[in-house]
Amino acid sequence: MFKKALPFLLVSSLFFGFFSPATSMAEEDYEIPTYYETNKLLTEAALAKNIPPEIAKTLAYQESGWNQFKDGQPYVAPDGGIGIMQVTNDDRFDENLLKTDIKYNINAGLQKLDEKFRGVDGKLPTLNNNDRDILESWYFAILAYNGRVEENSPLKLTTDGSRNAEAYQEKFFKLMNDSFYIGMDIHPIPFDFKPEDFEYSGEPDHLLIFKKDHYEIPEHLLHKTEHKFTQNDILLSADSANFREAPTSLSKSLKDLPSGEREAVRVLDTSFVYDQSNKYGLADDKMRFRQYVWYKVEMQDGRTAYTASSDLTHLGKRLYGKTRYDTAVSISQEGWKDGADAVVLAYGGDFPDALAGTPLAYQLDAPMLLTGVSSLPDSTKAEIKRLTPKAAYILGGTGAISKNVETELKQLGITEINRLGGKTRFETANEIAMHMPNKGDKAVLAYGRNFPDALAIAPYAAKNGYPILLTETNTIPAETANILNDFSQTLVAGGYGVISDNAIANLNTVRFRGADRFGTNADIVRKLDMGSEQAFVATGYNFADALTGAVLAAKKNSHLLLTPPTVIKDPIKTTILEKNYDHFQFLGGKSVVGVENELGKMIKEIDYEK
């Protein structure tokens, strides 16, 4: 049965006593939870049901003004809606508990909302991949929570097809933007609605009928929940944000950014904390909009501070460890959370044998981990135990990775060990290529005496099944030349100084080049599309982090960007703006890839209308 929405002004007035309950439990007075307690209850219940807390808290506010009780009695609206979530007309729930138990009422309301989202009582239109963490994904579930009726049509019931600002879900997102999450710019929702998307049943039910079942919206226009940031996430502050000593705006300010300035910060703790303004003597009636949470972060100057979730935008994540071996483990844990059937092992002290390994690792869905010559580092061992792989692929001969490592792998329970190595780096690359389960019609040719060009093109090569083969500057080794004859085209990574025209004269080639390694990287990224709005960032002066991260980049359909430690080179900067990248995975610690603040400042320069 359709439950009519309360107008926004009336909902807000619940705080000030303009309504009295339609019914009451009469004899017993119930303790009214504080706004702090209600915020906590709504947040934790929403997270338990995998619903964005922003959605749950705004819904509860629009329904009841966060009132489970009124004047000590259960709040029951004139239309029969009960309590904070205004649950009504559902025999599955105990009416007495709906009236007297706020936790029960919240869970009942969120259960109903979740069922709407999942289409339990009728399929609703979906958005993109229907990511539950995206706030806009809940648009139609919010509509259905109030009722699939004509007055909740996203468009006015006229031929002009203008937006219906009075629809329940439209007022919901306006409330979220204007009152709860000021500055999110979440309203109006950027759905491309057309009159033909909807039909109306008319008398007697006045039902809304969906004729279109899916909408696609560019990712950069969407908003993700701000309650799921995790340790080592890189977040971009709001313009002129304040950083506080404690999780409340009433505490001492440690830094106030000037107008027009934003700062990239790193999340330090694994979870958020609730606003503590109540501990600073703030009256409860002034707490009702302080339902955001706070994160402990590391600022650019190295100091720690607290900042409100409503001031933060997700920029990316830093994957790093104390050593290159630990960083490889961090990358593995990010990309292979549930384990892997295989691992690829490369020598952590030098790059030659591993340059060609990314396409193989990608096809095996295997993380690339680093090892020493004669033994596995402790962190690598621990990660292999976590992954529980059945097979391992060792890149390189016994001179690079000894047989003792094979013994250690067997002790870790790996039953299948494959060593892919030749007398030279060129032979090793060929051997790796021959073991790729699936090969495309093209191959990549890169200079074998340095790493940047091969790693810059590695994610694209891996994604497309193109083996990476190595060459000298003026001569392609004979064994490599023979393999290249099997491919219709060769993608040459690097300029004339690293691979001469004479060397590739007999091949059908496409060359990617720039004035230096960063220019070549930029040329590769600009011309070879991966389809993602995020990129991986690694130092261009060492191979290890880019090597192990390239496999994860391929898995995420992302390019790899190389950079000096503290500044982004102009070709890469131009490419970021052209490709509209707005999320980044930072491979390695701040000392080797500390450009997050510069990237954050660039985000606002991106023109999404190009």
XYZ file of C-alpha atoms in Angstrom:
610
model
C 0.000 0.000 0.000
C 1.287 3.433 -0.910
C 2.525 5.454 2.057
C 2.311 9.149 1.302
C 5.498 11.149 1.914
C 5.495 13.896 4.504
C 6.466 17.262 3.025
C 10.027 18.280 3.917
C 8.984 21.173 6.171
C 6.677 18.897 8.102
C 9.333 16.235 8.486
C 11.777 18.826 9.797
C 9.197 20.118 12.231
C 9.108 16.796 14.021
C 12.088 17.994 15.987
C 10.165 20.939 17.357
C 6.993 19.207 18.540
C 4.486 20.219 15.865
C 3.164 16.643 15.695
C 1.718 14.427 18.344
C 1.560 10.670 17.853
C -1.574 9.302 16.325
C -1.421 6.428 18.781
C 0.608 5.727 21.875
C 1.518 3.012 24.307
C -0.107 5.310 26.898
C 1.150 4.260 30.277
C 4.898 3.887 29.721
C 7.390 6.635 28.967
C 10.213 5.626 26.656
C 13.683 7.109 26.768
C 14.323 9.133 23.622
C 17.783 8.337 22.154
C 20.165 11.230 21.582
C 21.077 12.171 18.035
C 24.545 10.749 18.695
C 23.045 7.389 19.686
C 20.600 7.391 16.772
C 23.379 8.195 14.315
C 25.390 5.247 15.655
C 22.434 2.858 15.505
C 21.552 3.808 11.926
C 25.162 3.681 10.744
C 25.926 0.261 12.196
C 22.648 -1.268 11.024
C 23.201 0.056 7.497
C 26.744 -1.267 7.280
C 25.585 -4.669 8.552
C 23.109 -4.833 5.657
C 25.575 -3.453 3.097
C 23.543 -0.276 2.653
C 25.335 3.091 2.510
C 24.772 4.773 5.897
C 24.131 8.047 4.058
C 21.097 6.398 2.470
C 19.809 4.903 5.732
C 20.263 8.084 7.739
C 18.667 10.354 5.162
C 15.771 7.942 4.738
C 15.155 7.856 8.490
C 15.240 11.638 8.618
C 12.872 12.104 5.711
C 10.481 9.517 7.139
C 10.381 10.620 10.769
C 12.980 13.257 11.547
C 14.871 10.483 13.420
C 11.966 10.128 15.853
C 11.262 6.700 17.237
C 9.426 8.283 20.156
C 7.622 11.568 20.743
C 7.018 12.987 24.177
C 8.097 9.656 25.632
C 5.601 7.659 23.553
C 6.050 5.612 20.359
C 5.718 7.826 17.312
C 2.936 6.660 14.992
C 2.076 8.926 12.067
C -1.517 9.620 10.951
C -1.108 7.238 7.996
C -0.080 4.394 10.331
C 3.679 4.552 9.757
C 5.512 3.419 12.872
C 8.686 4.772 14.403
C 11.902 6.053 12.951
C 11.599 4.185 9.636
C 7.790 4.584 9.423
C 7.269 0.868 8.813
C 3.673 0.028 7.952
C 1.461 -2.627 6.380
C 3.829 -5.574 6.831
C 2.632 -8.546 8.868
C 6.150 -9.995 9.052
C 7.087 -7.540 11.794
C 5.919 -7.398 15.378
C 3.909 -4.163 15.738
C 4.721 -3.769 19.421
C 8.471 -4.075 18.779
C 8.212 -1.670 15.856
C 6.799 0.852 18.321
C 9.052 0.226 21.316
C 12.413 -1.013 20.001
C 14.344 1.445 17.822
C 16.889 -1.188 16.716
C 14.077 -3.492 15.620
C 12.385 -0.657 13.733
C 15.608 0.377 11.965
C 16.365 -3.193 10.915
C 12.817 -3.702 9.658
C 12.971 -0.539 7.567
C 16.377 -1.375 6.143
C 15.231 -4.916 5.381
C 12.383 -3.483 3.335
C 14.748 -1.062 1.580
C 17.192 -3.870 0.793
C 14.367 -5.948 -0.657
C 13.391 -3.046 -2.893
C 16.988 -2.727 -4.096
C 17.239 -6.446 -4.853
C 13.897 -6.472 -6.663
C 12.296 -8.965 -4.278
C 8.824 -7.524 -4.843
C 9.353 -6.451 -8.444
C 12.315 -5.560 -10.594
C 13.477 -1.955 -10.579
C 15.691 -0.165 -13.116
C 19.420 -0.520 -12.390
C 22.336 1.890 -12.661
C 25.654 0.847 -14.246
C 26.714 -2.343 -12.410
C 24.301 -1.628 -9.530
C 27.145 -1.097 -7.060
C 25.578 -0.995 -3.597
C 28.207 1.486 -2.388
C 27.176 4.086 -4.975
C 24.554 6.414 -3.498
C 22.793 7.003 -6.811
C 22.301 3.232 -7.228
C 19.589 3.486 -4.560
C 17.456 6.026 -6.443
C 14.737 3.593 -7.516
C 14.790 1.629 -4.243
C 14.143 4.907 -2.401
C 11.268 5.605 -4.801
C 9.807 2.148 -4.187
C 10.177 2.468 -0.399
C 7.621 5.256 -0.530
C 5.550 3.724 -3.319
C 5.669 2.995 -7.071
C 2.999 5.537 -7.783
C 2.501 8.235 -10.376
C 3.346 11.109 -8.073
C 6.824 9.586 -7.598
C 7.539 9.597 -11.307
C 10.957 11.155 -11.915
C 9.296 13.314 -14.568
C 6.257 15.506 -14.269
C 3.109 13.962 -15.701
C 3.173 16.318 -18.655
C 4.407 16.094 -22.205
C 7.332 18.445 -21.546
C 9.119 15.740 -19.528
C 10.552 18.148 -16.967
C 12.013 16.829 -13.712
C 9.517 16.175 -10.928
C 11.115 17.914 -7.955
C 8.211 16.857 -5.719
C 8.813 13.114 -6.158
C 9.754 11.418 -2.897
C 13.163 10.253 -4.107
C 13.976 13.664 -5.605
C 13.270 15.377 -2.273
C 15.311 12.640 -0.584
C 18.483 13.391 -2.536
C 17.959 17.123 -2.200
C 17.720 16.668 1.569
C 20.887 14.569 1.554
C 22.792 17.190 -0.416
C 21.469 20.368 1.197
C 21.271 19.324 4.829
C 23.288 16.192 5.573
C 26.140 16.228 3.096
C 26.573 19.836 2.120
C 28.965 20.180 -0.792
C 28.472 16.715 -2.314
C 26.685 18.196 -5.320
C 24.554 15.074 -5.471
C 21.336 16.771 -6.565
C 19.855 16.590 -9.091
C 20.655 12.957 -9.833
C 22.106 12.844 -13.364
C 19.759 10.219 -14.795
C 18.874 10.833 -18.416
C 15.122 10.348 -18.048
C 12.757 10.521 -21.010
C 8.928 10.530 -20.996
C 8.867 7.213 -22.847
C 10.732 5.565 -19.940
C 7.511 5.495 -17.899
C 3.854 4.562 -18.148
C 1.026 5.362 -15.736
C -1.866 3.062 -14.885
C -4.301 5.809 -13.954
C -7.427 4.992 -11.920
C -7.744 3.455 -9.449
C -4.180 2.687 -8.329
C -2.220 5.407 -10.147
C 0.812 3.136 -10.463
C 4.156 4.037 -12.020
C 5.365 1.503 -14.600
C 9.010 1.371 -15.661
C 9.594 0.867 -19.389
C 13.376 1.187 -19.256
C 15.260 -1.238 -17.038
C 18.807 0.172 -17.044
C 20.668 3.486 -17.034
C 24.347 4.227 -17.617
C 25.978 7.253 -15.996
C 29.681 8.240 -16.204
C 31.439 7.138 -13.027
C 32.839 10.587 -12.283
C 29.293 11.898 -11.767
C 28.513 9.333 -9.067
C 29.141 9.377 -5.318
C 30.420 6.517 -3.192
C 29.620 6.071 0.466
C 32.015 7.969 2.728
C 31.714 5.366 5.490
C 33.928 2.720 3.891
C 37.285 4.432 3.555
C 40.027 2.108 4.765
C 43.584 2.303 5.983
C 45.990 3.745 3.379
C 43.205 5.181 1.246
C 44.278 8.496 -0.263
C 41.524 11.078 0.148
C 41.172 14.569 -1.247
C 39.924 17.182 1.173
C 37.252 19.734 0.433
C 38.170 23.231 -0.650
C 39.409 25.215 2.402
C 38.956 22.188 4.683
C 39.777 22.226 8.400
C 41.917 19.567 10.052
C 41.124 19.057 13.731
C 42.860 17.744 16.815
C 39.833 15.591 17.728
C 36.795 14.243 15.812
C 34.662 17.355 16.223
C 34.606 20.789 14.677
C 34.664 22.172 18.228
C 38.221 20.943 18.821
C 41.461 22.801 18.095
C 42.210 23.399 14.421
C 45.606 22.032 13.350
C 45.397 23.361 9.809
C 42.930 25.520 7.885
C 43.391 25.397 4.138
C 43.023 28.718 2.321
C 40.154 29.234 -0.089
C 40.684 27.386 -3.350
C 43.107 24.839 -1.889
C 42.589 21.129 -1.290
C 44.961 18.579 0.197
C 45.495 14.859 -0.314
C 45.667 12.900 2.940
C 46.186 9.245 3.880
C 43.810 7.346 6.151
C 45.706 6.004 9.160
C 43.195 3.854 11.027
C 41.140 0.942 9.772
C 37.797 2.524 10.657
C 36.077 5.842 11.257
C 35.029 7.404 14.558
C 31.772 9.168 15.381
C 31.470 12.900 15.884
C 32.265 13.792 19.515
C 30.700 17.241 19.626
C 28.390 16.037 22.411
C 31.462 15.584 24.625
C 32.269 19.243 24.122
C 28.938 20.378 25.546
C 27.019 20.822 22.301
C 23.281 20.584 22.967
C 21.579 17.539 21.493
C 19.142 19.608 19.434
C 22.143 21.059 17.601
C 23.565 17.616 16.861
C 20.921 16.508 14.390
C 22.940 17.291 11.271
C 26.269 16.064 12.705
C 25.683 12.551 11.483
C 28.844 12.367 9.387
C 31.856 10.455 10.713
C 35.525 11.342 11.116
C 38.762 9.797 9.889
C 42.225 10.002 11.385
C 44.548 11.016 8.553
C 48.138 11.870 7.780
C 48.464 15.349 6.311
C 51.061 16.339 3.722
C 53.379 17.722 6.416
C 53.398 14.341 8.180
C 51.220 15.392 11.121
C 48.080 13.492 12.048
C 44.647 15.069 12.329
C 40.933 14.318 12.118
C 38.719 15.401 9.260
C 35.008 14.884 8.605
C 33.858 12.349 6.032
C 31.694 14.989 4.366
C 34.889 16.906 3.547
C 36.576 13.963 1.822
C 36.604 12.518 -1.678
C 38.250 9.233 -2.537
C 41.335 9.808 -4.678
C 42.930 6.381 -4.514
C 44.922 4.043 -2.318
C 48.567 3.591 -1.434
C 49.851 0.037 -1.755
C 53.210 -0.164 -0.040
C 55.450 -1.817 2.512
C 58.789 -1.243 4.189
C 60.620 -2.993 1.334
C 59.937 -3.797 -2.321
C 59.111 -7.334 -1.214
C 56.512 -6.017 1.226
C 55.051 -3.684 -1.407
C 54.606 -6.667 -3.730
C 52.738 -8.422 -0.916
C 50.508 -5.378 -0.402
C 49.677 -5.368 -4.119
C 48.898 -9.087 -3.975
C 46.603 -8.622 -0.982
C 44.735 -5.862 -2.775
C 44.179 -7.810 -5.991
C 43.858 -11.386 -4.751
C 41.923 -11.093 -1.508
C 40.472 -14.590 -1.816
C 43.687 -16.373 -2.741
C 45.104 -17.544 -6.063
C 45.702 -20.851 -7.833
C 49.176 -19.767 -8.942
C 51.908 -17.271 -8.114
C 54.656 -15.848 -10.300
C 58.041 -15.278 -8.661
C 60.636 -12.795 -9.877
C 64.061 -11.861 -8.550
C 63.723 -8.685 -6.499
C 67.252 -7.432 -7.112
C 67.141 -6.874 -10.881
C 64.610 -6.663 -13.690
C 65.759 -8.565 -16.835
C 64.070 -11.929 -16.336
C 60.822 -10.433 -15.093
C 60.151 -7.793 -17.775
C 58.129 -10.209 -19.890
C 56.232 -11.752 -16.979
C 53.162 -9.503 -16.737
C 51.103 -11.048 -19.595
C 51.737 -14.557 -18.270
C 50.824 -13.612 -14.686
C 47.666 -11.906 -15.912
C 46.525 -14.932 -17.885
C 47.187 -17.167 -14.880
C 45.331 -14.675 -12.646
C 48.422 -14.828 -10.465
C 50.060 -12.096 -8.391
C 53.736 -11.436 -9.009
C 55.836 -11.707 -5.849
C 59.525 -10.992 -5.341
C 62.206 -13.238 -3.942
C 65.866 -13.196 -3.101
C 68.436 -15.335 -4.904
C 68.602 -18.154 -2.388
C 65.553 -17.757 -0.156
C 62.064 -16.342 0.068
C 61.653 -13.232 2.248
C 59.433 -13.814 5.273
C 56.692 -11.518 3.963
C 56.639 -13.380 0.619
C 56.404 -16.707 2.440
C 53.514 -15.477 4.549
C 51.682 -14.207 1.476
C 52.114 -17.514 -0.355
C 50.633 -19.283 2.679
C 47.657 -16.912 2.576
C 47.131 -17.366 -1.168
C 47.351 -21.199 -0.971
C 48.414 -21.598 -4.631
C 48.833 -24.988 -6.258
C 51.406 -23.821 -8.807
C 54.358 -21.446 -8.930
C 56.143 -19.987 -11.966
C 59.745 -18.895 -11.431
C 61.039 -16.319 -13.902
C 64.713 -16.805 -14.628
C 67.430 -19.407 -14.313
C 69.066 -20.763 -11.179
C 71.662 -17.995 -11.283
C 68.902 -15.479 -10.500
C 66.684 -17.664 -8.294
C 68.336 -20.756 -6.855
C 66.925 -24.249 -6.467
C 66.694 -23.621 -2.735
C 63.722 -21.370 -3.449
C 62.055 -24.295 -5.202
C 62.565 -26.356 -2.065
C 60.959 -23.649 0.057
C 57.996 -23.493 -2.302
C 57.461 -27.234 -1.967
C 57.592 -26.890 1.810
C 54.797 -24.340 1.501
C 52.618 -26.968 -0.173
C 53.075 -26.004 -3.825
C 53.003 -29.156 -5.919
C 53.619 -27.727 -9.392
C 56.743 -25.629 -9.957
C 57.582 -24.267 -13.404
C 60.855 -22.513 -14.123
C 60.872 -20.266 -17.185
C 64.399 -19.207 -17.941
C 67.044 -19.136 -20.617
C 70.730 -18.323 -20.921
C 69.914 -14.644 -21.529
C 67.137 -12.204 -20.715
C 66.025 -12.462 -24.346
C 65.675 -16.238 -24.154
C 63.805 -15.953 -20.856
C 61.301 -13.534 -22.441
C 60.818 -15.957 -25.320
C 60.291 -18.846 -22.895
C 57.664 -16.873 -20.995
C 55.895 -15.998 -24.243
C 55.761 -19.635 -25.274
C 54.057 -20.560 -21.987
C 51.259 -18.003 -22.274
C 48.005 -19.990 -22.494
C 46.479 -17.566 -25.003
C 48.312 -15.257 -27.374
C 46.863 -12.477 -29.492
C 47.873 -11.628 -33.056
C 50.332 -8.931 -31.967
C 53.514 -8.842 -29.908
C 55.269 -6.110 -27.962
C 58.954 -5.411 -28.513
C 60.857 -3.513 -25.817
C 64.477 -2.653 -25.099
C 65.966 -5.389 -22.932
C 68.644 -3.343 -21.145
C 66.256 -1.099 -19.218
C 62.794 -1.425 -17.728
C 60.578 1.706 -18.149
C 59.219 1.153 -21.647
C 58.461 -2.527 -21.143
C 56.635 -1.867 -17.866
C 54.709 1.125 -19.240
C 53.110 -1.037 -21.921
C 52.860 -4.196 -19.786
C 49.241 -3.767 -18.543
C 47.958 -3.199 -22.086
C 49.977 -6.130 -23.429
C 48.704 -8.374 -20.646
C 45.076 -7.385 -21.127
C 45.232 -8.182 -24.834
C 47.319 -11.342 -24.680
C 50.350 -9.791 -26.364
C 53.667 -11.310 -25.262
C 56.482 -8.914 -24.388
C 59.707 -9.731 -26.214
C 63.066 -8.038 -25.715
C 65.680 -6.703 -28.069
C 69.007 -4.904 -28.297
C 69.085 -1.423 -29.773
C 70.396 -2.213 -33.243
C 69.801 -5.946 -33.556
C 66.910 -8.199 -32.662
C 68.267 -11.480 -31.254
C 67.712 -14.308 -33.733
C 65.479 -16.349 -31.408
C 63.270 -13.313 -30.790
C 63.123 -12.482 -34.502
C 61.854 -15.992 -35.224
C 59.013 -15.661 -32.726
C 58.044 -12.230 -34.068
C 57.398 -13.776 -37.462
C 54.347 -15.491 -35.947
C 52.594 -12.169 -35.255
C 50.822 -9.877 -37.699
C 52.095 -6.702 -36.035
C 54.703 -5.617 -33.516
C 54.089 -2.810 -31.013
C 57.436 -1.131 -30.402
C 57.793 0.487 -26.974
C 60.483 3.159 -27.080
C 62.138 5.741 -29.279
C 64.867 5.431 -31.871
C 67.600 5.697 -29.261
C 66.601 2.433 -27.612
C 65.297 0.511 -30.631
C 66.586 1.665 -34.007
C 64.605 1.690 -37.230
C 67.179 -0.637 -38.744
C 66.476 -3.276 -36.119
C 62.767 -3.435 -36.980
C 62.987 -2.714 -40.707
C 61.516 -6.078 -41.709
C 58.580 -5.959 -39.313
C 55.088 -4.495 -39.516
C 55.352 -2.098 -36.582
C 53.629 0.660 -34.641
C 56.029 2.681 -32.502
C 55.282 4.481 -29.241
C 57.879 7.013 -28.221
C 58.637 10.226 -26.411
C 61.577 12.426 -25.498
C 62.270 10.268 -22.439
C 60.741 7.392 -20.463
C 57.885 9.613 -19.290
C 57.155 10.822 -22.810
C 57.079 7.238 -24.091
C 54.816 6.253 -21.196
C 52.471 9.125 -22.066
C 52.393 8.148 -25.748
C 51.474 4.566 -24.828
C 48.678 5.636 -22.490
C 47.222 8.190 -24.912
C 47.123 5.838 -27.889
C 46.251 2.513 -26.262
C 42.912 2.701 -24.482
C 42.229 0.579 -21.397
C 38.754 1.979 -20.706
C 39.249 2.804 -17.028
C 38.952 6.123 -15.216
C 41.714 5.123 -12.809
C 45.464 4.670 -13.283
C 48.292 3.095 -11.321
C 51.218 5.342 -10.393
C 54.757 4.103 -9.749
C 58.239 5.537 -9.700
C 59.927 5.686 -13.079
C 63.366 5.280 -11.535
C 63.079 1.763 -10.154
C 61.468 -1.354 -11.509
C 60.141 -3.333 -8.538
C 56.867 -1.582 -7.685
C 55.876 -1.048 -11.321
C 56.732 -4.673 -12.111
C 54.519 -6.229 -9.452
C 51.826 -3.569 -9.844
C 51.488 -3.980 -13.601
C 49.647 -7.292 -13.188
C 47.090 -5.689 -10.871
C 46.773 -2.725 -13.248
C 45.927 -5.118 -16.081
C 43.382 -6.849 -13.860
C 41.749 -3.476 -13.202
C 41.800 -2.445 -16.900
C 44.164 0.365 -15.969
C 47.305 1.921 -17.361
C 50.525 2.404 -15.432
C 51.896 5.939 -15.078
C 55.551 6.484 -14.260
C 56.711 9.492 -12.291
C 59.649 10.932 -10.353
C 59.118 10.867 -6.567
C 57.805 14.394 -6.036
C 56.702 15.914 -9.336
C 54.642 14.791 -12.315
C 56.353 15.317 -15.650
C 54.501 17.415 -18.208
C 53.743 14.581 -20.693
C 52.166 12.505 -17.920
C 50.289 15.517 -16.571
C 48.840 16.252 -20.005
C 47.840 12.622 -20.415
C 46.049 12.534 -17.060
C 43.979 15.546 -18.063
C 43.240 14.139 -21.515
C 42.196 10.734 -20.156
C 40.112 12.235 -17.331
C 41.698 10.047 -14.663
C 40.234 10.785 -11.249
C 41.330 7.752 -9.193
C 44.836 6.416 -8.649
C 46.573 3.472 -7.035
C 49.938 4.577 -5.661
C 52.512 1.784 -5.819
C 55.151 2.264 -3.143
C 55.695 4.586 -0.223
C 55.509 8.367 -0.213
C 59.287 8.667 -0.549
C 59.232 6.973 -3.969
C 55.843 8.115 -5.315
C 54.691 11.153 -3.353
C 52.680 12.968 -6.001
C 49.197 12.505 -4.566
C 48.811 16.147 -3.606
C 49.750 17.322 -7.090
C 47.306 14.820 -8.585
C 44.588 16.003 -6.233
C 45.046 19.584 -7.362
C 44.811 18.464 -10.982
C 41.447 16.727 -10.532
C 39.480 19.973 -10.506
C 41.084 20.923 -13.823
C 39.599 17.927 -15.640
C 36.995 18.890 -18.214
C 34.505 16.024 -18.297
C 32.601 17.575 -21.164
C 35.376 16.851 -23.677
